[in-house]
Each structure stands twice: as C-alpha cells, then as structure tokens.
Rosetta silent file (secondary structure, phi, psi, omega in degrees, C-alpha in Angstrom):
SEQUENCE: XXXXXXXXXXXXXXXXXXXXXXXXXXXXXXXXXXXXXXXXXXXXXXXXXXXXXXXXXXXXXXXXXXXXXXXXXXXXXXXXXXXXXXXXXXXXXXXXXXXXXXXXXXXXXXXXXXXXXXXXXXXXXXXXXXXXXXXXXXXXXXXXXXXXXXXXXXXXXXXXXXXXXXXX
SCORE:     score description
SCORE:     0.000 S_00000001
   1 L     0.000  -29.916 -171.633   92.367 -127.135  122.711 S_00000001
   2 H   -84.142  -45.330 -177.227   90.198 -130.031  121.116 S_00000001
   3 H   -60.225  -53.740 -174.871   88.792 -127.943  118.656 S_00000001
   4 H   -63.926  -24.061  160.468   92.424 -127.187  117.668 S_00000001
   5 H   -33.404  -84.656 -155.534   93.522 -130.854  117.865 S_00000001
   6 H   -45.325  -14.575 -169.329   90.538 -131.769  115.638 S_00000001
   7 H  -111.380   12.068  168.354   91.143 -129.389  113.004 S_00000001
   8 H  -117.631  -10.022 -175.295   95.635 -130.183  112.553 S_00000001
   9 H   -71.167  -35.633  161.222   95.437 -133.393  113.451 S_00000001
  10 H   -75.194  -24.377 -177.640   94.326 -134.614  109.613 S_00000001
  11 H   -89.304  -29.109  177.050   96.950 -132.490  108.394 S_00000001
  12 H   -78.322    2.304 -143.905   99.462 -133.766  110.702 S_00000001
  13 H  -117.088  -50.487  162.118   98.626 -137.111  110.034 S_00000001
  14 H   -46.431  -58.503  161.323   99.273 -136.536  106.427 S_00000001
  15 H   -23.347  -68.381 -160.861  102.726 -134.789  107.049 S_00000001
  16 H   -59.626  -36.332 -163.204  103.812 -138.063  108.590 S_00000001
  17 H   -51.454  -71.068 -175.290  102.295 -140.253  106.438 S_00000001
  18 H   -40.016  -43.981 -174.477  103.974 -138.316  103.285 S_00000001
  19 H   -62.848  -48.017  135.315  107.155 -137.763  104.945 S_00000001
  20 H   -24.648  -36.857  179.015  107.439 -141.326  105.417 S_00000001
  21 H   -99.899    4.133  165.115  106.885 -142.581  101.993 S_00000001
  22 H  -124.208    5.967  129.549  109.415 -140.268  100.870 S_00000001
  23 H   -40.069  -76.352 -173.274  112.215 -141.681  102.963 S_00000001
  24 H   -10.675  -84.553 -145.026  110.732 -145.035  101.792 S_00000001
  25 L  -128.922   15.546  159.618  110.701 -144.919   98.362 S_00000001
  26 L  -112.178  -70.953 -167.235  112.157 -141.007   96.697 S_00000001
  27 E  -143.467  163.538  176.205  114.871 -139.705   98.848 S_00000001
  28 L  -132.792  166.918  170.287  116.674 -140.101  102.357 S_00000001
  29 L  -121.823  134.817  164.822  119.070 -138.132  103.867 S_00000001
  30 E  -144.403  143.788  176.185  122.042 -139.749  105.643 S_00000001
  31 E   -90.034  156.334 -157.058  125.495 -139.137  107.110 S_00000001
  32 L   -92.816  116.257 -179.196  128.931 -141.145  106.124 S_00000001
  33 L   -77.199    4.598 -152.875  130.337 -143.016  109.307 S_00000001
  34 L  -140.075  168.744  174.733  133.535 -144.036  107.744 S_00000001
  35 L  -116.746   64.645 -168.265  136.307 -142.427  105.930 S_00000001
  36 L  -101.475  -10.264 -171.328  136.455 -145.175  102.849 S_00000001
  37 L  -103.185  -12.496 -168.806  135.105 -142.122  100.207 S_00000001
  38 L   -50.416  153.002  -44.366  137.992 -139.713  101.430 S_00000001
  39 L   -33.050  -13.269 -174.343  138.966 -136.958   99.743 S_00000001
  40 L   -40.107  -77.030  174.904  135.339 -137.271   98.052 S_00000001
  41 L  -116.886  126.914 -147.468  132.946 -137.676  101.019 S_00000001
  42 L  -112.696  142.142  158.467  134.312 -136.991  104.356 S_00000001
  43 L   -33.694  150.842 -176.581  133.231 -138.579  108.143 S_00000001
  44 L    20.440   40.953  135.569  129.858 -136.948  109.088 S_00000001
  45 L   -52.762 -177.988  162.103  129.407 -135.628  106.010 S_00000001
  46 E  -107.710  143.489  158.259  125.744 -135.583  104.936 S_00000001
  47 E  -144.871  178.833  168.648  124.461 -136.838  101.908 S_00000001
  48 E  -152.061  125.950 -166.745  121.102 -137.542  100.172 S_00000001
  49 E   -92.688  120.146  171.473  120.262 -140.878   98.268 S_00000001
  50 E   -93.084  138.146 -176.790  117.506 -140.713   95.654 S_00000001
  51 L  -121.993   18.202 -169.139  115.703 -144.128   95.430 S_00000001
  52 L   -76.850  -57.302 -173.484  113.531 -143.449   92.619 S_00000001
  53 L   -79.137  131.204 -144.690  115.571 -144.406   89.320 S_00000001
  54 L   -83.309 -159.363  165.391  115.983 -148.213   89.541 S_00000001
  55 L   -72.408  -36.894  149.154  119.615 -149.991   88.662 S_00000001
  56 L   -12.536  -54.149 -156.609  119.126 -149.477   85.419 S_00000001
  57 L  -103.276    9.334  165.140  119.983 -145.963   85.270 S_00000001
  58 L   -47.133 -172.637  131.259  123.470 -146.327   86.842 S_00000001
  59 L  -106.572  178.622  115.781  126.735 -145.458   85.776 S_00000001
  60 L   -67.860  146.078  150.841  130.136 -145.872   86.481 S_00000001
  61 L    98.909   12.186  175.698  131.698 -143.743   88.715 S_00000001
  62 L   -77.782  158.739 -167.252  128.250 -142.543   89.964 S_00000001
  63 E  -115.007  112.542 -144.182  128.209 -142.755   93.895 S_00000001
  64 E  -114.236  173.889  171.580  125.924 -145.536   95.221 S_00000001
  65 E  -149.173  136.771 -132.848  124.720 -146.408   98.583 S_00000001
  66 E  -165.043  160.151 -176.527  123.778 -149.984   98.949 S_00000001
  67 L  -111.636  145.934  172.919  123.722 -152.902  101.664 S_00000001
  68 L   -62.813  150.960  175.539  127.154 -155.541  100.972 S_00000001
  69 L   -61.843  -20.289 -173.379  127.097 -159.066  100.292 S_00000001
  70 L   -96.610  132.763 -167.850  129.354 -159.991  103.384 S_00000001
  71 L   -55.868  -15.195  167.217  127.211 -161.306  106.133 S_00000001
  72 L   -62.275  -28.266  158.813  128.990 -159.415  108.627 S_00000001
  73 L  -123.509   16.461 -155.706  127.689 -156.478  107.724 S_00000001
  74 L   -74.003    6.457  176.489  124.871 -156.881  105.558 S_00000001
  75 L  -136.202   24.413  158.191  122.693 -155.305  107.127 S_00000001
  76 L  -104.585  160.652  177.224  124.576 -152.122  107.262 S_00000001
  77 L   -97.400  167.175 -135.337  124.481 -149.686  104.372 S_00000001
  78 L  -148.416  125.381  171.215  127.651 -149.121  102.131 S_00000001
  79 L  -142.737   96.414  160.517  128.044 -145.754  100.182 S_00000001
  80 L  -127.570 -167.939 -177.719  131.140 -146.502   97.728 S_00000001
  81 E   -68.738  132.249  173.480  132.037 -145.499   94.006 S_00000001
  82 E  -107.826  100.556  166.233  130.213 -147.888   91.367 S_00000001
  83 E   -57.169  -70.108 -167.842  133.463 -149.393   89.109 S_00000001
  84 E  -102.619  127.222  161.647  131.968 -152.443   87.283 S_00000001
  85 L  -101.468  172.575 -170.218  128.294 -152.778   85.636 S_00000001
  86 L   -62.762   91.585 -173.535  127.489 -156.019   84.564 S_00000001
  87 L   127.457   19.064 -174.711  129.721 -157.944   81.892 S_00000001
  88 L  -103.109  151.891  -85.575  132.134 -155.390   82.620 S_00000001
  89 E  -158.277   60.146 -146.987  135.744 -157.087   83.075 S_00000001
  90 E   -98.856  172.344  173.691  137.874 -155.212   86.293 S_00000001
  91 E  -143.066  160.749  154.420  141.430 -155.955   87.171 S_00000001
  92 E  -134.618  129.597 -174.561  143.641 -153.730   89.448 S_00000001
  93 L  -151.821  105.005  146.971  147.728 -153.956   88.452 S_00000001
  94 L    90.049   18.945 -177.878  150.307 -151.945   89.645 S_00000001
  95 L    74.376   22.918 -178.065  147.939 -149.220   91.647 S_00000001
  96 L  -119.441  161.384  141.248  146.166 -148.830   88.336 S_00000001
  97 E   -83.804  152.256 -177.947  142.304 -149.788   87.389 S_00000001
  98 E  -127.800  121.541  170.139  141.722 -151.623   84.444 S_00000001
  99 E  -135.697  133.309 -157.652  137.894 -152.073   83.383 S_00000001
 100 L    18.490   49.611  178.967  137.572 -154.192   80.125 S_00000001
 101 L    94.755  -38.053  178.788  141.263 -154.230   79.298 S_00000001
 102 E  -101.265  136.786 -178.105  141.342 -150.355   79.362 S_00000001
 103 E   -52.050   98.672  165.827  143.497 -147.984   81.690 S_00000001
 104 E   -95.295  151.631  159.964  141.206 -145.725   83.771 S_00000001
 105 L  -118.417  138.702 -165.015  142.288 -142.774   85.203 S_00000001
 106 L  -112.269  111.705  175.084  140.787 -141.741   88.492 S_00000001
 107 L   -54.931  -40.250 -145.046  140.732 -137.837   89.349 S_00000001
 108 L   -93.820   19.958  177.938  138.651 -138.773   92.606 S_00000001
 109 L  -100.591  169.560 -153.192  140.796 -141.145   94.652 S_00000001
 110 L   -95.369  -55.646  170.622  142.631 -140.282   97.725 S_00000001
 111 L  -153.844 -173.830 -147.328  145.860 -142.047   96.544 S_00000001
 112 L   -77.033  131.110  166.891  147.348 -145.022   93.623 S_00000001
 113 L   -93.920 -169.620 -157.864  146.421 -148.584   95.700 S_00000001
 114 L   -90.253    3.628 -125.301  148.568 -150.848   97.013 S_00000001
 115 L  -174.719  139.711 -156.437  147.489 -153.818   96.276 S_00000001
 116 L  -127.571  148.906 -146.967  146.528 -155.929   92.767 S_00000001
 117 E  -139.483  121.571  157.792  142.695 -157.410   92.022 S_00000001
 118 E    82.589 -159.712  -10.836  141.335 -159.661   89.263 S_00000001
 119 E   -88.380  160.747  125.844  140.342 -159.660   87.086 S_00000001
 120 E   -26.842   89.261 -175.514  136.533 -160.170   87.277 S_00000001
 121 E   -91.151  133.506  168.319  134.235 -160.311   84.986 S_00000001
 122 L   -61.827  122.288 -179.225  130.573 -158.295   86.671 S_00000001
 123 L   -91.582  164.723  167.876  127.670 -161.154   86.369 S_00000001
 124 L   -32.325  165.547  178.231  124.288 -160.068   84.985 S_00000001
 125 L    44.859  -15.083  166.123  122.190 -158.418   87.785 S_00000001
 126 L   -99.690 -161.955 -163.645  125.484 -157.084   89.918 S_00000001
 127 L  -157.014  113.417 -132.166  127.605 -154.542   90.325 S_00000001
 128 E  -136.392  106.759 -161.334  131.041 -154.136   91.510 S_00000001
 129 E  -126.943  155.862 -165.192  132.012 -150.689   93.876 S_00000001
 130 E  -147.114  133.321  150.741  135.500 -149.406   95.544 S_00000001
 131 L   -72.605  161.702 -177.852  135.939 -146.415   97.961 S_00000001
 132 L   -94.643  -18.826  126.212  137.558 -143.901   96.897 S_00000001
 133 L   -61.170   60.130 -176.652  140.075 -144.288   99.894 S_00000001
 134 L   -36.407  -25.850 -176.864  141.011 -147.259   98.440 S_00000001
 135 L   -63.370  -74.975 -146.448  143.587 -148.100  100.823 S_00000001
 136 L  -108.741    5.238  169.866  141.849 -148.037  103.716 S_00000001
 137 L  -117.418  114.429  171.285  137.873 -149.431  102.332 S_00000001
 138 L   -38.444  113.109 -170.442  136.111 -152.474  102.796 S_00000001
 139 L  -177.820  174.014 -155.496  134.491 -152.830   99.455 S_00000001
 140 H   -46.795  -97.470 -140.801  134.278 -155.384   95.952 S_00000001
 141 H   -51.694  -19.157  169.990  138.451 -155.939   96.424 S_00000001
 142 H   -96.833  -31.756  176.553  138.001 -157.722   99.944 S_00000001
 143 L   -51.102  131.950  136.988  134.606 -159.506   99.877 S_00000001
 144 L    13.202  -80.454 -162.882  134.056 -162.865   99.434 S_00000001
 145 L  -118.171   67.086  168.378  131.359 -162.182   96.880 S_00000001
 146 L   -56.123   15.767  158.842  132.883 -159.073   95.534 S_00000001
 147 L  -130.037  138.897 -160.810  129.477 -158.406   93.852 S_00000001
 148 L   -97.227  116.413  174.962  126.684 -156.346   95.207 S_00000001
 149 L   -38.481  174.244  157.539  122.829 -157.827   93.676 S_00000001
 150 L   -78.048  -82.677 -159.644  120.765 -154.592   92.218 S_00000001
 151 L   -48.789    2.245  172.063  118.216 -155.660   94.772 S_00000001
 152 L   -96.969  -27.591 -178.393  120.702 -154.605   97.546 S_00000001
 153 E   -50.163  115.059  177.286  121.075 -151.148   95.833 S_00000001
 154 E   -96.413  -25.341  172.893  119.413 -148.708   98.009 S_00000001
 155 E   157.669 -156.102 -169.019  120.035 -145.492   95.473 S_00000001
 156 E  -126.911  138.034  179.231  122.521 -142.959   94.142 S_00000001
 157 E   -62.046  125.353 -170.980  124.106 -139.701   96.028 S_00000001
 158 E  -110.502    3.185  176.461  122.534 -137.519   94.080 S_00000001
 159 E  -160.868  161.539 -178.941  124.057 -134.331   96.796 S_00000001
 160 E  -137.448  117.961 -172.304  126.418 -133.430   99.385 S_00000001
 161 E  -100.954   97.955  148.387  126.717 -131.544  102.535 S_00000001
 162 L   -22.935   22.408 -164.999  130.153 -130.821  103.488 S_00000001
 163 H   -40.796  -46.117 -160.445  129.686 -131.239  107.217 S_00000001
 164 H   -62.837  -43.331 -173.769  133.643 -131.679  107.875 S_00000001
 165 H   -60.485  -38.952  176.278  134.274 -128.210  106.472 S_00000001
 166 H   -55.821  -58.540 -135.593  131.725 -126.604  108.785 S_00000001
 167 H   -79.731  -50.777 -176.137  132.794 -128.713  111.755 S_00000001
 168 L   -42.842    0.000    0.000  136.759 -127.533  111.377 S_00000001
C-alpha cells in the first residue's frame, strides 16, 4: 500500500494542483440559478466560462458572467447578455433597445420590455448587461450603478449544457 501511495501520490498532487489553476484562471464550469437568460439559458442549465481573453476581447451580445455593482449581491456572480461597451450610448423606448441612436433588433429575448431606460452613455473601463428575460432580471436597468467595472468580469460563456431539456 505505501509503495503504491508513494508512487500516485506526485501525480495526484499534480492533478489537483492543475485542475485548480484551470478553474482559477482558463475555464470553470457552472450552473444558472435564475431564470433572467430565459429562452437563452434555462434554470440549472450548465454552462462554461472561459477566463482567459481579458475585457478587451468582448462584444456585444456575447454572454458574460461577472460579479454586479449592487452591494447586495456583489459577491454573487451574474451571467447576463453584454448590451453597452464603453462610450456606447443605450436607451430603452417603447420595448425597443436603442444603442447609439440605432434600433436593435433582438432575436434572443424572451419577450418586448415593459418598461423605458436612459439613455446612458457606457464610461471607459465598464460595461453595461441585460437578461435576456428582460422582464423579470435584475441587471444594468435596475442598479444603482448600472455599470459593471472590467475588473468584476469573471469571463464569457463560451458553451452550453441544456440541463432543462434532459431534466423534462
């Protein structure tokens, strides 16, 4: 038994170690507690967040996961929709988005919201994100500080597990 300790025990030791630094700082895996991405991402779906490519390499409408500026929860993570990059201008009127004066149209939302926003202009270094169950998610139109720092950004869904389909 010792001899077999001594000779997996450097390798298991390694496992952890590695396996650990690539939660840390490449990828995580985690499931969605809330239903603020519906029809997108569903409760106890799965997803997995790549933390490698910085803020930089965002988009709009890429799907971030991130901890919010309001202190109530701020030390929960956040997975919404990223609307506004920085200087970019949003309004909501009339159940529509507006991002620098121009009409987007959104395939991925659950339905038109209810409710009118802005506009905003995105300062330097933030970022401005909505669920895609607009309706019903705590996100950039209710906060305070409707903008989330880059240094709050934890990464981007770069995949999706369907759990809810499975589950049915």
């Amino acid at each position: 038994m010792k001899k077999i300790l001594r000779e997996w025990l450097p390798s298991l030791l390694i496992a952890v170690v590695v396996s650990l630094f690539l939660k840390a700082y490449v990828a995580e895996a985690m499931a969605v507690p809330t239903e603020s991405m519906v029809p997108t991402i569903h409760v106890h779906d799965r997803i997995i967040v790549e933390k490698i490519t910085g803020s930089e390499s965002l988009k709009v409408e890429d799907i971030v996961v991130f901890y919010p500026p309001d202190p109530s929860v701020e030390h929960k993570r956040y997975v919404k929709r990223l609307i506004g990059l920085p200087g970019d201008t949003i309004q909501i009127r009339e159940g529509t988005l507006y991002r620098n004066g121009e009409k987007i149209t959104e395939r991925y939302t659950k339905e038109p919201m209810r409710y009118d926003f802005g506009p905003v202009t995105v300062p330097r270094d933030k970022y401005f994100f909505l669920g895609d169950n607009r309706n019903e998610s705590f996100d950039s139109h209710l906060w305070v500080t409707p903008f989330v720092e880059k240094d709050k950004i934890i990464g981007k869904v770069i995949w999706q597990i369907p759990v809810h389909k499975i589950v049915k």
